Amino acid sequence: MNKENILLILWIIFGFVFVIAVESILYFLIHIFYFGLAEIGISYNVMTYVFPIITLISYSLTALFLLKRIKTKSKASGIYLTEFPKKLIIILTIIILILTPLTNKLSGIYAESISENTLLEMGEYLTFYGWFNLGFAISQTLVLIAMVWFSLIKLKETKNN
């Protein structure tokens, strides 16, 4: 395997790690926001509709920010970007390995503590939990479709020039 192919593979891996790290950060922040709203007493019926919207807005704004940042800050060209960010991939991997399990653990601890302190109906919580997780799936899918569509338009523009 030659150097270019190894670099291409590393950049593909970097892309996966980068996307998962950004998603882990968003997942963590949205859960923190959920804990805060639940603690101040916002109804789960209200949060059922609010959180899919908050999640979609968060994913969309993050994608727009990243697309703008890539467009304005990238000075490299070509498919084989030779300066591979070794430190950044290590940092992103650590973020993934810490934040995702931490978020899940905090969610479990919070669910245990709230179940003791509230008269919440199980059906009400399950409805919220379903919509909460569906918000992540819908947001990921819609933002991915939008980014692919945007990239295909940009590719078409570069071919026309």
PDB file of C-alpha atoms in Angstrom:
ATOM      1  CA  MET A   1       0.000   0.000   0.000  1.00  0.00           C
ATOM      2  CA  ASN A   2       1.417   3.381  -0.948  1.00  0.00           C
ATOM      3  CA  LYS A   3       1.467   6.574   1.146  1.00  0.00           C
ATOM      4  CA  GLU A   4      -1.476   8.182  -0.663  1.00  0.00           C
ATOM      5  CA  ASN A   5      -3.746   5.205   0.004  1.00  0.00           C
ATOM      6  CA  ILE A   6      -2.754   5.097   3.675  1.00  0.00           C
ATOM      7  CA  LEU A   7      -3.452   8.834   3.983  1.00  0.00           C
ATOM      8  CA  LEU A   8      -6.824   8.408   2.296  1.00  0.00           C
ATOM      9  CA  ILE A   9      -7.751   5.632   4.737  1.00  0.00           C
ATOM     10  CA  LEU A  10      -6.599   7.751   7.686  1.00  0.00           C
ATOM     11  CA  TRP A  11      -8.677  10.708   6.487  1.00  0.00           C
ATOM     12  CA  ILE A  12     -11.739   8.478   6.116  1.00  0.00           C
ATOM     13  CA  ILE A  13     -11.233   7.204   9.660  1.00  0.00           C
ATOM     14  CA  PHE A  14     -10.699  10.788  10.824  1.00  0.00           C
ATOM     15  CA  GLY A  15     -14.030  11.736   9.230  1.00  0.00           C
ATOM     16  CA  PHE A  16     -15.859   9.017  11.111  1.00  0.00           C
ATOM     17  CA  VAL A  17     -14.160   9.917  14.404  1.00  0.00           C
ATOM     18  CA  PHE A  18     -14.863  13.625  13.872  1.00  0.00           C
ATOM     19  CA  VAL A  19     -18.565  13.091  13.156  1.00  0.00           C
ATOM     20  CA  ILE A  20     -18.995  10.716  16.114  1.00  0.00           C
ATOM     21  CA  ALA A  21     -17.185  13.145  18.441  1.00  0.00           C
ATOM     22  CA  VAL A  22     -19.364  16.077  17.366  1.00  0.00           C
ATOM     23  CA  GLU A  23     -22.439  13.884  17.784  1.00  0.00           C
ATOM     24  CA  SER A  24     -21.254  12.811  21.259  1.00  0.00           C
ATOM     25  CA  ILE A  25     -20.876  16.440  22.295  1.00  0.00           C
ATOM     26  CA  LEU A  26     -24.348  17.343  21.004  1.00  0.00           C
ATOM     27  CA  TYR A  27     -25.835  14.243  22.665  1.00  0.00           C
ATOM     28  CA  PHE A  28     -24.233  15.235  25.972  1.00  0.00           C
ATOM     29  CA  LEU A  29     -25.327  18.887  25.779  1.00  0.00           C
ATOM     30  CA  ILE A  30     -28.909  18.022  24.872  1.00  0.00           C
ATOM     31  CA  HIS A  31     -29.074  15.581  27.769  1.00  0.00           C
ATOM     32  CA  ILE A  32     -27.727  18.246  30.137  1.00  0.00           C
ATOM     33  CA  PHE A  33     -30.423  20.598  28.838  1.00  0.00           C
ATOM     34  CA  TYR A  34     -33.014  17.875  29.445  1.00  0.00           C
ATOM     35  CA  PHE A  35     -31.808  17.355  33.026  1.00  0.00           C
ATOM     36  CA  GLY A  36     -32.072  21.099  33.622  1.00  0.00           C
ATOM     37  CA  LEU A  37     -35.605  21.423  32.219  1.00  0.00           C
ATOM     38  CA  ALA A  38     -36.776  18.355  34.115  1.00  0.00           C
ATOM     39  CA  GLU A  39     -35.325  19.739  37.348  1.00  0.00           C
ATOM     40  CA  ILE A  40     -37.146  23.054  37.023  1.00  0.00           C
ATOM     41  CA  GLY A  41     -40.379  21.148  36.549  1.00  0.00           C
ATOM     42  CA  ILE A  42     -41.174  21.422  32.842  1.00  0.00           C
ATOM     43  CA  SER A  43     -43.829  18.864  31.963  1.00  0.00           C
ATOM     44  CA  TYR A  44     -42.782  15.779  30.029  1.00  0.00           C
ATOM     45  CA  ASN A  45     -45.751  16.408  27.734  1.00  0.00           C
ATOM     46  CA  VAL A  46     -44.184  19.762  26.781  1.00  0.00           C
ATOM     47  CA  MET A  47     -40.673  18.312  26.512  1.00  0.00           C
ATOM     48  CA  THR A  48     -41.993  15.582  24.205  1.00  0.00           C
ATOM     49  CA  TYR A  49     -42.492  18.228  21.526  1.00  0.00           C
ATOM     50  CA  VAL A  50     -39.715  20.620  22.476  1.00  0.00           C
ATOM     51  CA  PHE A  51     -36.761  18.238  22.422  1.00  0.00           C
ATOM     52  CA  PRO A  52     -37.037  16.950  18.844  1.00  0.00           C
ATOM     53  CA  ILE A  53     -37.124  20.593  17.731  1.00  0.00           C
ATOM     54  CA  ILE A  54     -34.184  21.570  19.960  1.00  0.00           C
ATOM     55  CA  THR A  55     -32.231  18.561  18.698  1.00  0.00           C
ATOM     56  CA  LEU A  56     -32.903  19.375  15.036  1.00  0.00           C
ATOM     57  CA  ILE A  57     -31.928  23.014  15.559  1.00  0.00           C
ATOM     58  CA  SER A  58     -28.737  21.996  17.402  1.00  0.00           C
ATOM     59  CA  TYR A  59     -27.677  19.540  14.695  1.00  0.00           C
ATOM     60  CA  SER A  60     -28.521  21.991  11.913  1.00  0.00           C
ATOM     61  CA  LEU A  61     -26.654  24.914  13.464  1.00  0.00           C
ATOM     62  CA  THR A  62     -23.636  22.706  14.150  1.00  0.00           C
ATOM     63  CA  ALA A  63     -23.595  21.470  10.557  1.00  0.00           C
ATOM     64  CA  LEU A  64     -23.903  25.020   9.211  1.00  0.00           C
ATOM     65  CA  PHE A  65     -21.100  26.209  11.483  1.00  0.00           C
ATOM     66  CA  LEU A  66     -18.827  23.352  10.432  1.00  0.00           C
ATOM     67  CA  LEU A  67     -19.556  23.836   6.729  1.00  0.00           C
ATOM     68  CA  LYS A  68     -18.828  27.541   7.005  1.00  0.00           C
ATOM     69  CA  ARG A  69     -15.651  26.907   9.008  1.00  0.00           C
ATOM     70  CA  ILE A  70     -14.389  24.310   6.545  1.00  0.00           C
ATOM     71  CA  LYS A  71     -15.131  26.612   3.625  1.00  0.00           C
ATOM     72  CA  THR A  72     -13.414  29.651   5.086  1.00  0.00           C
ATOM     73  CA  LYS A  73     -10.480  28.124   6.949  1.00  0.00           C
ATOM     74  CA  SER A  74      -9.309  25.341   4.662  1.00  0.00           C
ATOM     75  CA  LYS A  75      -6.159  26.264   2.742  1.00  0.00           C
ATOM     76  CA  ALA A  76      -5.350  22.741   1.606  1.00  0.00           C
ATOM     77  CA  SER A  77      -6.324  21.271  -1.696  1.00  0.00           C
ATOM     78  CA  GLY A  78      -6.423  17.881  -3.258  1.00  0.00           C
ATOM     79  CA  ILE A  79      -7.817  14.625  -1.982  1.00  0.00           C
ATOM     80  CA  TYR A  80      -4.615  13.604  -0.205  1.00  0.00           C
ATOM     81  CA  LEU A  81      -4.182  16.228   2.462  1.00  0.00           C
ATOM     82  CA  THR A  82      -0.681  15.440   3.637  1.00  0.00           C
ATOM     83  CA  GLU A  83      -0.707  16.947   7.122  1.00  0.00           C
ATOM     84  CA  PHE A  84      -2.716  14.421   9.084  1.00  0.00           C
ATOM     85  CA  PRO A  85      -3.924  15.794  12.469  1.00  0.00           C
ATOM     86  CA  LYS A  86      -2.673  13.050  14.810  1.00  0.00           C
ATOM     87  CA  LYS A  87      -3.246  15.043  18.004  1.00  0.00           C
ATOM     88  CA  LEU A  88      -6.760  16.037  16.971  1.00  0.00           C
ATOM     89  CA  ILE A  89      -7.822  12.461  16.226  1.00  0.00           C
ATOM     90  CA  ILE A  90      -6.519  11.382  19.647  1.00  0.00           C
ATOM     91  CA  ILE A  91      -8.440  14.206  21.360  1.00  0.00           C
ATOM     92  CA  LEU A  92     -11.613  13.379  19.421  1.00  0.00           C
ATOM     93  CA  THR A  93     -11.269   9.690  20.296  1.00  0.00           C
ATOM     94  CA  ILE A  94     -10.926  10.559  23.982  1.00  0.00           C
ATOM     95  CA  ILE A  95     -14.037  12.742  23.748  1.00  0.00           C
ATOM     96  CA  ILE A  96     -15.962   9.814  22.273  1.00  0.00           C
ATOM     97  CA  LEU A  97     -14.678   7.351  24.857  1.00  0.00           C
ATOM     98  CA  ILE A  98     -15.566   9.656  27.754  1.00  0.00           C
ATOM     99  CA  LEU A  99     -18.712  11.576  26.762  1.00  0.00           C
ATOM    100  CA  THR A 100     -20.910   8.813  25.354  1.00  0.00           C
ATOM    101  CA  PRO A 101     -20.648   6.452  28.352  1.00  0.00           C
ATOM    102  CA  LEU A 102     -20.782   9.433  30.741  1.00  0.00           C
ATOM    103  CA  THR A 103     -23.999  10.678  29.137  1.00  0.00           C
ATOM    104  CA  ASN A 104     -25.576   7.228  29.346  1.00  0.00           C
ATOM    105  CA  LYS A 105     -24.493   6.803  32.978  1.00  0.00           C
ATOM    106  CA  LEU A 106     -25.825  10.247  33.940  1.00  0.00           C
ATOM    107  CA  SER A 107     -29.123   9.453  32.192  1.00  0.00           C
ATOM    108  CA  GLY A 108     -29.455   6.234  34.164  1.00  0.00           C
ATOM    109  CA  ILE A 109     -28.626   7.934  37.456  1.00  0.00           C
ATOM    110  CA  TYR A 110     -31.063  10.740  36.687  1.00  0.00           C
ATOM    111  CA  ALA A 111     -33.827   8.296  35.717  1.00  0.00           C
ATOM    112  CA  GLU A 112     -33.351   6.449  39.015  1.00  0.00           C
ATOM    113  CA  SER A 113     -33.441   9.630  41.086  1.00  0.00           C
ATOM    114  CA  ILE A 114     -36.417  11.134  39.293  1.00  0.00           C
ATOM    115  CA  SER A 115     -38.449   7.934  39.544  1.00  0.00           C
ATOM    116  CA  GLU A 116     -38.200   8.134  43.350  1.00  0.00           C
ATOM    117  CA  ASN A 117     -39.149  11.809  43.546  1.00  0.00           C
ATOM    118  CA  THR A 118     -42.010  12.136  41.092  1.00  0.00           C
ATOM    119  CA  LEU A 119     -45.441  10.771  40.431  1.00  0.00           C
ATOM    120  CA  LEU A 120     -44.676  10.516  36.739  1.00  0.00           C
ATOM    121  CA  GLU A 121     -46.730   7.986  34.830  1.00  0.00           C
ATOM    122  CA  MET A 122     -44.580   5.353  33.131  1.00  0.00           C
ATOM    123  CA  GLY A 123     -46.459   5.816  29.856  1.00  0.00           C
ATOM    124  CA  GLU A 124     -45.833   9.555  29.926  1.00  0.00           C
ATOM    125  CA  TYR A 125     -42.101   9.014  30.434  1.00  0.00           C
ATOM    126  CA  LEU A 126     -41.920   6.303  27.744  1.00  0.00           C
ATOM    127  CA  THR A 127     -43.677   8.602  25.271  1.00  0.00           C
ATOM    128  CA  PHE A 128     -41.184  11.345  26.047  1.00  0.00           C
ATOM    129  CA  TYR A 129     -38.218   8.950  25.854  1.00  0.00           C
ATOM    130  CA  GLY A 130     -39.360   7.669  22.463  1.00  0.00           C
ATOM    131  CA  TRP A 131     -39.751  11.156  21.020  1.00  0.00           C
ATOM    132  CA  PHE A 132     -36.489  12.273  22.645  1.00  0.00           C
ATOM    133  CA  ASN A 133     -34.551   9.503  20.882  1.00  0.00           C
ATOM    134  CA  LEU A 134     -36.540   9.875  17.669  1.00  0.00           C
ATOM    135  CA  GLY A 135     -35.440  13.527  17.658  1.00  0.00           C
ATOM    136  CA  PHE A 136     -31.808  12.385  17.460  1.00  0.00           C
ATOM    137  CA  ALA A 137     -32.523   9.926  14.633  1.00  0.00           C
ATOM    138  CA  ILE A 138     -34.547  12.433  12.598  1.00  0.00           C
ATOM    139  CA  SER A 139     -31.980  15.196  13.153  1.00  0.00           C
ATOM    140  CA  GLN A 140     -29.061  12.989  12.121  1.00  0.00           C
ATOM    141  CA  THR A 141     -30.884  11.821   8.999  1.00  0.00           C
ATOM    142  CA  LEU A 142     -32.115  15.244   7.887  1.00  0.00           C
ATOM    143  CA  VAL A 143     -28.770  16.952   8.481  1.00  0.00           C
ATOM    144  CA  LEU A 144     -26.948  14.155   6.646  1.00  0.00           C
ATOM    145  CA  ILE A 145     -29.316  14.458   3.676  1.00  0.00           C
ATOM    146  CA  ALA A 146     -28.896  18.253   3.663  1.00  0.00           C
ATOM    147  CA  MET A 147     -25.099  17.997   3.780  1.00  0.00           C
ATOM    148  CA  VAL A 148     -25.022  15.443   0.942  1.00  0.00           C
ATOM    149  CA  TRP A 149     -27.360  17.636  -1.108  1.00  0.00           C
ATOM    150  CA  PHE A 150     -25.206  20.715  -0.407  1.00  0.00           C
ATOM    151  CA  SER A 151     -22.030  18.829  -1.332  1.00  0.00           C
ATOM    152  CA  LEU A 152     -23.528  17.518  -4.572  1.00  0.00           C
ATOM    153  CA  ILE A 153     -24.551  21.052  -5.549  1.00  0.00           C
ATOM    154  CA  LYS A 154     -21.030  22.318  -4.807  1.00  0.00           C
ATOM    155  CA  LEU A 155     -19.550  19.447  -6.808  1.00  0.00           C
ATOM    156  CA  LYS A 156     -21.796  20.277  -9.740  1.00  0.00           C
ATOM    157  CA  GLU A 157     -20.728  23.930  -9.510  1.00  0.00           C
ATOM    158  CA  THR A 158     -17.040  22.972  -9.602  1.00  0.00           C
ATOM    159  CA  LYS A 159     -17.606  20.749 -12.634  1.00  0.00           C
ATOM    160  CA  ASN A 160     -19.357  23.587 -14.466  1.00  0.00           C
ATOM    161  CA  ASN A 161     -16.449  25.975 -13.848  1.00  0.00           C
TER     162      ASN A 161
END
